[in-house]
């Protein structure tokens, strides 16, 4: 019997039944995970759709749900798949410290973020590659603490701010962080503070806006079904710019992390480039977010702001900032740590694969 010969009610119900079966299949976790408490899907989808950051979503949805269920782990639908969220501190600590038993998960190929970041870097690698990357990165970090660069950039930022008034502080922190990461990690001047129309900054923002499209984050398979050629071309162009910076650093050494990393043998051009992108994204996004939050909380608590300012003035004693006088700013450091605790700038952790 053809579908056209079915009663009208069946013609109406069949698509509904098929849609229901598809939704149930798409939003049903694997059998081995169904014993875990499952966070409500609709609030999660709404959270992803409106661009809520991960730490806010955890505080608003996942922690109350886990406390209600009395569990340290909950099952969460994320990026088209199911992830076990570990909310118990001790469990998370044991899991993160054992990279051999709980290796970092191979990122799904669908998301364009991985096309940009790459997979051969210190954040995503496991085993011997991770040991090799960690050694190179740690060696470079231990050799480079250019406080004078940060001081110079801070002076440029204050000059850009002028006499005060209403400003977009998050925009200024992003500019500062871009130039700080550029000069100290990559040995490249992006001129983000000075130039309101920096081409590199414009390209980067366009790429990240495309990557963070809410629909494609919630349903990453769309990247295969409906590939976005314009976004892909922008990613490849920006990646090529990072490769140009790397090629330039090979011939022009400096006091920066990439120069020191290039002195350590055993990494390919692809690995160097992937680590450059990771440093760039992780370094400037987190720094800008942390600076924005810190100033926000100082503005909310003027009495703490006054105490912090007095400590800084007393510690500097009309000198430029250096390691010696920075160590005298214990209250400011406590404020920074508390700001990071309350509103962490780290919104993504690489999932671990179960054995």
PDB file of N, CA and C in Angstrom, residues 200-274:
ATOM      1  N   UNK A 200      44.816  42.651  11.150  1.00  0.00           N
ATOM      2  CA  UNK A 200      44.915  41.340  11.788  1.00  0.00           C
ATOM      3  C   UNK A 200      43.790  41.157  12.801  1.00  0.00           C
ATOM      4  N   UNK A 201      43.545  42.191  13.617  1.00  0.00           N
ATOM      5  CA  UNK A 201      42.484  42.107  14.615  1.00  0.00           C
ATOM      6  C   UNK A 201      41.130  41.915  13.934  1.00  0.00           C
ATOM      7  N   UNK A 202      40.911  42.623  12.847  1.00  0.00           N
ATOM      8  CA  UNK A 202      39.656  42.504  12.102  1.00  0.00           C
ATOM      9  C   UNK A 202      39.470  41.075  11.577  1.00  0.00           C
ATOM     10  N   UNK A 203      40.531  40.514  10.992  1.00  0.00           N
ATOM     11  CA  UNK A 203      40.457  39.144  10.467  1.00  0.00           C
ATOM     12  C   UNK A 203      40.198  38.148  11.583  1.00  0.00           C
ATOM     13  N   UNK A 204      40.895  38.310  12.711  1.00  0.00           N
ATOM     14  CA  UNK A 204      40.726  37.386  13.832  1.00  0.00           C
ATOM     15  C   UNK A 204      39.303  37.436  14.365  1.00  0.00           C
ATOM     16  N   UNK A 205      38.758  38.630  14.552  1.00  0.00           N
ATOM     17  CA  UNK A 205      37.394  38.767  15.081  1.00  0.00           C
ATOM     18  C   UNK A 205      36.370  38.142  14.139  1.00  0.00           C
ATOM     19  N   UNK A 206      36.565  38.301  12.834  1.00  0.00           N
ATOM     20  CA  UNK A 206      35.655  37.705  11.854  1.00  0.00           C
ATOM     21  C   UNK A 206      35.707  36.181  11.926  1.00  0.00           C
ATOM     22  N   UNK A 207      36.906  35.633  12.070  1.00  0.00           N
ATOM     23  CA  UNK A 207      37.059  34.176  12.173  1.00  0.00           C
ATOM     24  C   UNK A 207      36.372  33.648  13.429  1.00  0.00           C
ATOM     25  N   UNK A 208      36.613  34.299  14.573  1.00  0.00           N
ATOM     26  CA  UNK A 208      36.027  33.815  15.825  1.00  0.00           C
ATOM     27  C   UNK A 208      34.513  33.983  15.837  1.00  0.00           C
ATOM     28  N   UNK A 209      34.002  35.041  15.217  1.00  0.00           N
ATOM     29  CA  UNK A 209      32.548  35.209  15.109  1.00  0.00           C
ATOM     30  C   UNK A 209      31.943  34.072  14.291  1.00  0.00           C
ATOM     31  N   UNK A 210      32.627  33.689  13.205  1.00  0.00           N
ATOM     32  CA  UNK A 210      32.132  32.587  12.377  1.00  0.00           C
ATOM     33  C   UNK A 210      32.199  31.257  13.098  1.00  0.00           C
ATOM     34  N   UNK A 211      33.304  31.002  13.788  1.00  0.00           N
ATOM     35  CA  UNK A 211      33.469  29.746  14.517  1.00  0.00           C
ATOM     36  C   UNK A 211      32.423  29.602  15.621  1.00  0.00           C
ATOM     37  N   UNK A 212      32.085  30.712  16.277  1.00  0.00           N
ATOM     38  CA  UNK A 212      31.188  30.659  17.441  1.00  0.00           C
ATOM     39  C   UNK A 212      29.714  30.778  17.074  1.00  0.00           C
ATOM     40  N   UNK A 213      29.361  30.585  15.815  1.00  0.00           N
ATOM     41  CA  UNK A 213      27.954  30.587  15.418  1.00  0.00           C
ATOM     42  C   UNK A 213      27.190  29.556  16.247  1.00  0.00           C
ATOM     43  N   UNK A 214      26.165  30.016  16.987  1.00  0.00           N
ATOM     44  CA  UNK A 214      25.480  29.160  17.963  1.00  0.00           C
ATOM     45  C   UNK A 214      24.870  27.921  17.318  1.00  0.00           C
ATOM     46  N   UNK A 215      24.275  28.077  16.129  1.00  0.00           N
ATOM     47  CA  UNK A 215      23.616  26.945  15.479  1.00  0.00           C
ATOM     48  C   UNK A 215      24.614  25.840  15.162  1.00  0.00           C
ATOM     49  N   UNK A 216      25.795  26.224  14.681  1.00  0.00           N
ATOM     50  CA  UNK A 216      26.804  25.231  14.304  1.00  0.00           C
ATOM     51  C   UNK A 216      27.509  24.641  15.520  1.00  0.00           C
ATOM     52  N   UNK A 217      27.502  25.364  16.647  1.00  0.00           N
ATOM     53  CA  UNK A 217      28.083  24.806  17.868  1.00  0.00           C
ATOM     54  C   UNK A 217      27.161  23.741  18.455  1.00  0.00           C
ATOM     55  N   UNK A 218      25.852  24.023  18.450  1.00  0.00           N
ATOM     56  CA  UNK A 218      24.887  23.063  18.988  1.00  0.00           C
ATOM     57  C   UNK A 218      24.763  21.849  18.076  1.00  0.00           C
ATOM     58  N   UNK A 219      24.813  22.076  16.754  1.00  0.00           N
ATOM     59  CA  UNK A 219      24.693  20.982  15.784  1.00  0.00           C
ATOM     60  C   UNK A 219      25.919  20.983  14.866  1.00  0.00           C
ATOM     61  N   UNK A 220      27.071  20.499  15.360  1.00  0.00           N
ATOM     62  CA  UNK A 220      28.316  20.578  14.586  1.00  0.00           C
ATOM     63  C   UNK A 220      28.295  19.799  13.279  1.00  0.00           C
ATOM     64  N   UNK A 221      27.391  18.816  13.152  1.00  0.00           N
ATOM     65  CA  UNK A 221      27.296  18.064  11.897  1.00  0.00           C
ATOM     66  C   UNK A 221      26.930  18.962  10.720  1.00  0.00           C
ATOM     67  N   UNK A 222      26.352  20.128  11.028  1.00  0.00           N
ATOM     68  CA  UNK A 222      26.002  21.062   9.959  1.00  0.00           C
ATOM     69  C   UNK A 222      27.230  21.504   9.173  1.00  0.00           C
ATOM     70  N   UNK A 223      28.411  21.486   9.819  1.00  0.00           N
ATOM     71  CA  UNK A 223      29.631  21.882   9.125  1.00  0.00           C
ATOM     72  C   UNK A 223      29.935  20.941   7.960  1.00  0.00           C
ATOM     73  N   UNK A 224      29.527  19.660   8.089  1.00  0.00           N
ATOM     74  CA  UNK A 224      29.716  18.699   6.993  1.00  0.00           C
ATOM     75  C   UNK A 224      28.585  18.787   5.992  1.00  0.00           C
ATOM     76  N   UNK A 225      27.380  18.967   6.493  1.00  0.00           N
ATOM     77  CA  UNK A 225      26.221  18.980   5.603  1.00  0.00           C
ATOM     78  C   UNK A 225      26.105  20.287   4.820  1.00  0.00           C
ATOM     79  N   UNK A 226      26.418  21.401   5.504  1.00  0.00           N
ATOM     80  CA  UNK A 226      26.329  22.721   4.861  1.00  0.00           C
ATOM     81  C   UNK A 226      27.615  23.494   5.139  1.00  0.00           C
ATOM     82  N   UNK A 227      28.727  23.103   4.492  1.00  0.00           N
ATOM     83  CA  UNK A 227      30.017  23.744   4.766  1.00  0.00           C
ATOM     84  C   UNK A 227      29.989  25.236   4.446  1.00  0.00           C
ATOM     85  N   UNK A 228      30.611  26.015   5.347  1.00  0.00           N
ATOM     86  CA  UNK A 228      30.638  27.474   5.187  1.00  0.00           C
ATOM     87  C   UNK A 228      31.973  27.877   4.563  1.00  0.00           C
ATOM     88  N   UNK A 229      31.988  27.940   3.242  1.00  0.00           N
ATOM     89  CA  UNK A 229      33.232  28.190   2.514  1.00  0.00           C
ATOM     90  C   UNK A 229      33.853  29.537   2.879  1.00  0.00           C
ATOM     91  N   UNK A 230      33.021  30.538   3.093  1.00  0.00           N
ATOM     92  CA  UNK A 230      33.556  31.871   3.406  1.00  0.00           C
ATOM     93  C   UNK A 230      34.316  31.858   4.726  1.00  0.00           C
ATOM     94  N   UNK A 231      33.758  31.184   5.735  1.00  0.00           N
ATOM     95  CA  UNK A 231      34.431  31.098   7.041  1.00  0.00           C
ATOM     96  C   UNK A 231      35.699  30.261   6.924  1.00  0.00           C
ATOM     97  N   UNK A 232      35.629  29.161   6.194  1.00  0.00           N
ATOM     98  CA  UNK A 232      36.799  28.292   6.002  1.00  0.00           C
ATOM     99  C   UNK A 232      37.930  29.062   5.329  1.00  0.00           C
ATOM    100  N   UNK A 233      37.601  29.858   4.310  1.00  0.00           N
ATOM    101  CA  UNK A 233      38.627  30.646   3.612  1.00  0.00           C
ATOM    102  C   UNK A 233      39.281  31.652   4.555  1.00  0.00           C
ATOM    103  N   UNK A 234      38.483  32.264   5.435  1.00  0.00           N
ATOM    104  CA  UNK A 234      39.034  33.229   6.388  1.00  0.00           C
ATOM    105  C   UNK A 234      39.957  32.540   7.397  1.00  0.00           C
ATOM    106  N   UNK A 235      39.563  31.332   7.831  1.00  0.00           N
ATOM    107  CA  UNK A 235      40.404  30.574   8.761  1.00  0.00           C
ATOM    108  C   UNK A 235      41.742  30.229   8.108  1.00  0.00           C
ATOM    109  N   UNK A 236      41.687  29.737   6.883  1.00  0.00           N
ATOM    110  CA  UNK A 236      42.915  29.351   6.185  1.00  0.00           C
ATOM    111  C   UNK A 236      43.817  30.558   5.929  1.00  0.00           C
ATOM    112  N   UNK A 237      43.213  31.712   5.657  1.00  0.00           N
ATOM    113  CA  UNK A 237      44.003  32.931   5.437  1.00  0.00           C
ATOM    114  C   UNK A 237      44.688  33.361   6.727  1.00  0.00           C
ATOM    115  N   UNK A 238      43.951  33.298   7.850  1.00  0.00           N
ATOM    116  CA  UNK A 238      44.536  33.684   9.134  1.00  0.00           C
ATOM    117  C   UNK A 238      45.625  32.695   9.549  1.00  0.00           C
ATOM    118  N   UNK A 239      45.402  31.409   9.304  1.00  0.00           N
ATOM    119  CA  UNK A 239      46.421  30.400   9.611  1.00  0.00           C
ATOM    120  C   UNK A 239      47.691  30.649   8.807  1.00  0.00           C
ATOM    121  N   UNK A 240      47.519  31.052   7.551  1.00  0.00           N
ATOM    122  CA  UNK A 240      48.672  31.372   6.707  1.00  0.00           C
ATOM    123  C   UNK A 240      49.445  32.569   7.260  1.00  0.00           C
ATOM    124  N   UNK A 241      48.739  33.530   7.852  1.00  0.00           N
ATOM    125  CA  UNK A 241      49.407  34.681   8.466  1.00  0.00           C
ATOM    126  C   UNK A 241      50.253  34.260   9.661  1.00  0.00           C
ATOM    127  N   UNK A 242      49.753  33.308  10.442  1.00  0.00           N
ATOM    128  CA  UNK A 242      50.549  32.785  11.555  1.00  0.00           C
ATOM    129  C   UNK A 242      51.795  32.065  11.038  1.00  0.00           C
ATOM    130  N   UNK A 243      51.649  31.349   9.938  1.00  0.00           N
ATOM    131  CA  UNK A 243      52.802  30.668   9.350  1.00  0.00           C
ATOM    132  C   UNK A 243      53.845  31.681   8.879  1.00  0.00           C
ATOM    133  N   UNK A 244      53.394  32.823   8.347  1.00  0.00           N
ATOM    134  CA  UNK A 244      54.323  33.879   7.915  1.00  0.00           C
ATOM    135  C   UNK A 244      55.098  34.430   9.115  1.00  0.00           C
ATOM    136  N   UNK A 245      54.388  34.615  10.243  1.00  0.00           N
ATOM    137  CA  UNK A 245      55.063  35.092  11.459  1.00  0.00           C
ATOM    138  C   UNK A 245      56.117  34.085  11.894  1.00  0.00           C
ATOM    139  N   UNK A 246      55.773  32.788  11.842  1.00  0.00           N
ATOM    140  CA  UNK A 246      56.728  31.739  12.216  1.00  0.00           C
ATOM    141  C   UNK A 246      57.947  31.765  11.298  1.00  0.00           C
ATOM    142  N   UNK A 247      57.730  31.866  10.000  1.00  0.00           N
ATOM    143  CA  UNK A 247      58.846  31.908   9.046  1.00  0.00           C
ATOM    144  C   UNK A 247      59.734  33.123   9.306  1.00  0.00           C
ATOM    145  N   UNK A 248      59.108  34.249   9.652  1.00  0.00           N
ATOM    146  CA  UNK A 248      59.880  35.460   9.945  1.00  0.00           C
ATOM    147  C   UNK A 248      60.739  35.267  11.190  1.00  0.00           C
ATOM    148  N   UNK A 249      60.183  34.603  12.230  1.00  0.00           N
ATOM    149  CA  UNK A 249      60.918  34.403  13.475  1.00  0.00           C
ATOM    150  C   UNK A 249      62.112  33.481  13.289  1.00  0.00           C
ATOM    151  N   UNK A 250      62.047  32.590  12.326  1.00  0.00           N
ATOM    152  CA  UNK A 250      63.178  31.690  12.078  1.00  0.00           C
ATOM    153  C   UNK A 250      64.417  32.475  11.653  1.00  0.00           C
ATOM    154  N   UNK A 251      64.185  33.574  10.969  1.00  0.00           N
ATOM    155  CA  UNK A 251      65.295  34.381  10.467  1.00  0.00           C
ATOM    156  C   UNK A 251      65.567  35.606  11.333  1.00  0.00           C
ATOM    157  N   UNK A 252      64.635  35.938  12.218  1.00  0.00           N
ATOM    158  CA  UNK A 252      64.773  37.159  13.028  1.00  0.00           C
ATOM    159  C   UNK A 252      64.481  36.824  14.491  1.00  0.00           C
ATOM    160  N   UNK A 253      65.517  36.438  15.224  1.00  0.00           N
ATOM    161  CA  UNK A 253      65.344  36.023  16.616  1.00  0.00           C
ATOM    162  C   UNK A 253      65.002  37.230  17.489  1.00  0.00           C
ATOM    163  N   UNK A 254      64.404  36.942  18.652  1.00  0.00           N
ATOM    164  CA  UNK A 254      64.035  38.018  19.565  1.00  0.00           C
ATOM    165  C   UNK A 254      63.846  37.487  20.977  1.00  0.00           C
ATOM    166  N   UNK A 255      63.390  38.351  21.870  1.00  0.00           N
ATOM    167  CA  UNK A 255      63.125  37.965  23.259  1.00  0.00           C
ATOM    168  C   UNK A 255      61.652  37.595  23.384  1.00  0.00           C
ATOM    169  N   UNK A 256      61.305  36.426  22.841  1.00  0.00           N
ATOM    170  CA  UNK A 256      59.906  35.984  22.837  1.00  0.00           C
ATOM    171  C   UNK A 256      59.852  34.465  22.889  1.00  0.00           C
ATOM    172  N   UNK A 257      58.678  33.936  23.209  1.00  0.00           N
ATOM    173  CA  UNK A 257      58.530  32.492  23.399  1.00  0.00           C
ATOM    174  C   UNK A 257      58.820  31.702  22.134  1.00  0.00           C
ATOM    175  N   UNK A 258      58.365  32.195  20.986  1.00  0.00           N
ATOM    176  CA  UNK A 258      58.577  31.445  19.745  1.00  0.00           C
ATOM    177  C   UNK A 258      60.068  31.322  19.430  1.00  0.00           C
ATOM    178  N   UNK A 259      60.828  32.385  19.643  1.00  0.00           N
ATOM    179  CA  UNK A 259      62.279  32.314  19.433  1.00  0.00           C
ATOM    180  C   UNK A 259      62.899  31.232  20.307  1.00  0.00           C
ATOM    181  N   UNK A 260      62.517  31.212  21.589  1.00  0.00           N
ATOM    182  CA  UNK A 260      63.078  30.221  22.504  1.00  0.00           C
ATOM    183  C   UNK A 260      62.602  28.813  22.165  1.00  0.00           C
ATOM    184  N   UNK A 261      61.361  28.683  21.695  1.00  0.00           N
ATOM    185  CA  UNK A 261      60.867  27.368  21.297  1.00  0.00           C
ATOM    186  C   UNK A 261      61.605  26.850  20.065  1.00  0.00           C
ATOM    187  N   UNK A 262      61.936  27.753  19.148  1.00  0.00           N
ATOM    188  CA  UNK A 262      62.650  27.342  17.934  1.00  0.00           C
ATOM    189  C   UNK A 262      64.064  26.855  18.238  1.00  0.00           C
ATOM    190  N   UNK A 263      64.598  27.257  19.388  1.00  0.00           N
ATOM    191  CA  UNK A 263      65.923  26.787  19.792  1.00  0.00           C
ATOM    192  C   UNK A 263      65.894  25.352  20.292  1.00  0.00           C
ATOM    193  N   UNK A 264      64.689  24.840  20.624  1.00  0.00           N
ATOM    194  CA  UNK A 264      64.536  23.463  21.095  1.00  0.00           C
ATOM    195  C   UNK A 264      64.201  22.570  19.908  1.00  0.00           C
ATOM    196  N   UNK A 265      65.013  21.569  19.609  1.00  0.00           N
ATOM    197  CA  UNK A 265      64.732  20.705  18.451  1.00  0.00           C
ATOM    198  C   UNK A 265      63.574  19.749  18.728  1.00  0.00           C
ATOM    199  N   UNK A 266      63.055  19.157  17.669  1.00  0.00           N
ATOM    200  CA  UNK A 266      62.094  18.071  17.841  1.00  0.00           C
ATOM    201  C   UNK A 266      60.652  18.425  17.571  1.00  0.00           C
ATOM    202  N   UNK A 267      60.368  19.609  17.008  1.00  0.00           N
ATOM    203  CA  UNK A 267      58.995  19.956  16.669  1.00  0.00           C
ATOM    204  C   UNK A 267      58.920  20.351  15.201  1.00  0.00           C
ATOM    205  N   UNK A 268      57.829  19.978  14.567  1.00  0.00           N
ATOM    206  CA  UNK A 268      57.628  20.292  13.158  1.00  0.00           C
ATOM    207  C   UNK A 268      57.030  21.686  12.998  1.00  0.00           C
ATOM    208  N   UNK A 269      57.017  22.182  11.760  1.00  0.00           N
ATOM    209  CA  UNK A 269      56.401  23.484  11.486  1.00  0.00           C
ATOM    210  C   UNK A 269      54.920  23.491  11.872  1.00  0.00           C
ATOM    211  N   UNK A 270      54.243  22.382  11.611  1.00  0.00           N
ATOM    212  CA  UNK A 270      52.825  22.283  11.960  1.00  0.00           C
ATOM    213  C   UNK A 270      52.637  22.392  13.472  1.00  0.00           C
ATOM    214  N   UNK A 271      53.515  21.733  14.241  1.00  0.00           N
ATOM    215  CA  UNK A 271      53.415  21.790  15.701  1.00  0.00           C
ATOM    216  C   UNK A 271      53.713  23.187  16.230  1.00  0.00           C
ATOM    217  N   UNK A 272      54.734  23.840  15.649  1.00  0.00           N
ATOM    218  CA  UNK A 272      55.019  25.216  16.053  1.00  0.00           C
ATOM    219  C   UNK A 272      53.825  26.124  15.762  1.00  0.00           C
ATOM    220  N   UNK A 273      53.261  26.000  14.565  1.00  0.00           N
ATOM    221  CA  UNK A 273      52.142  26.866  14.178  1.00  0.00           C
ATOM    222  C   UNK A 273      50.935  26.625  15.074  1.00  0.00           C
ATOM    223  N   UNK A 274      50.610  25.360  15.338  1.00  0.00           N
ATOM    224  CA  UNK A 274      49.456  25.047  16.193  1.00  0.00           C
ATOM    225  C   UNK A 274      49.646  25.611  17.596  1.00  0.00           C
TER     226      UNK A 274
END
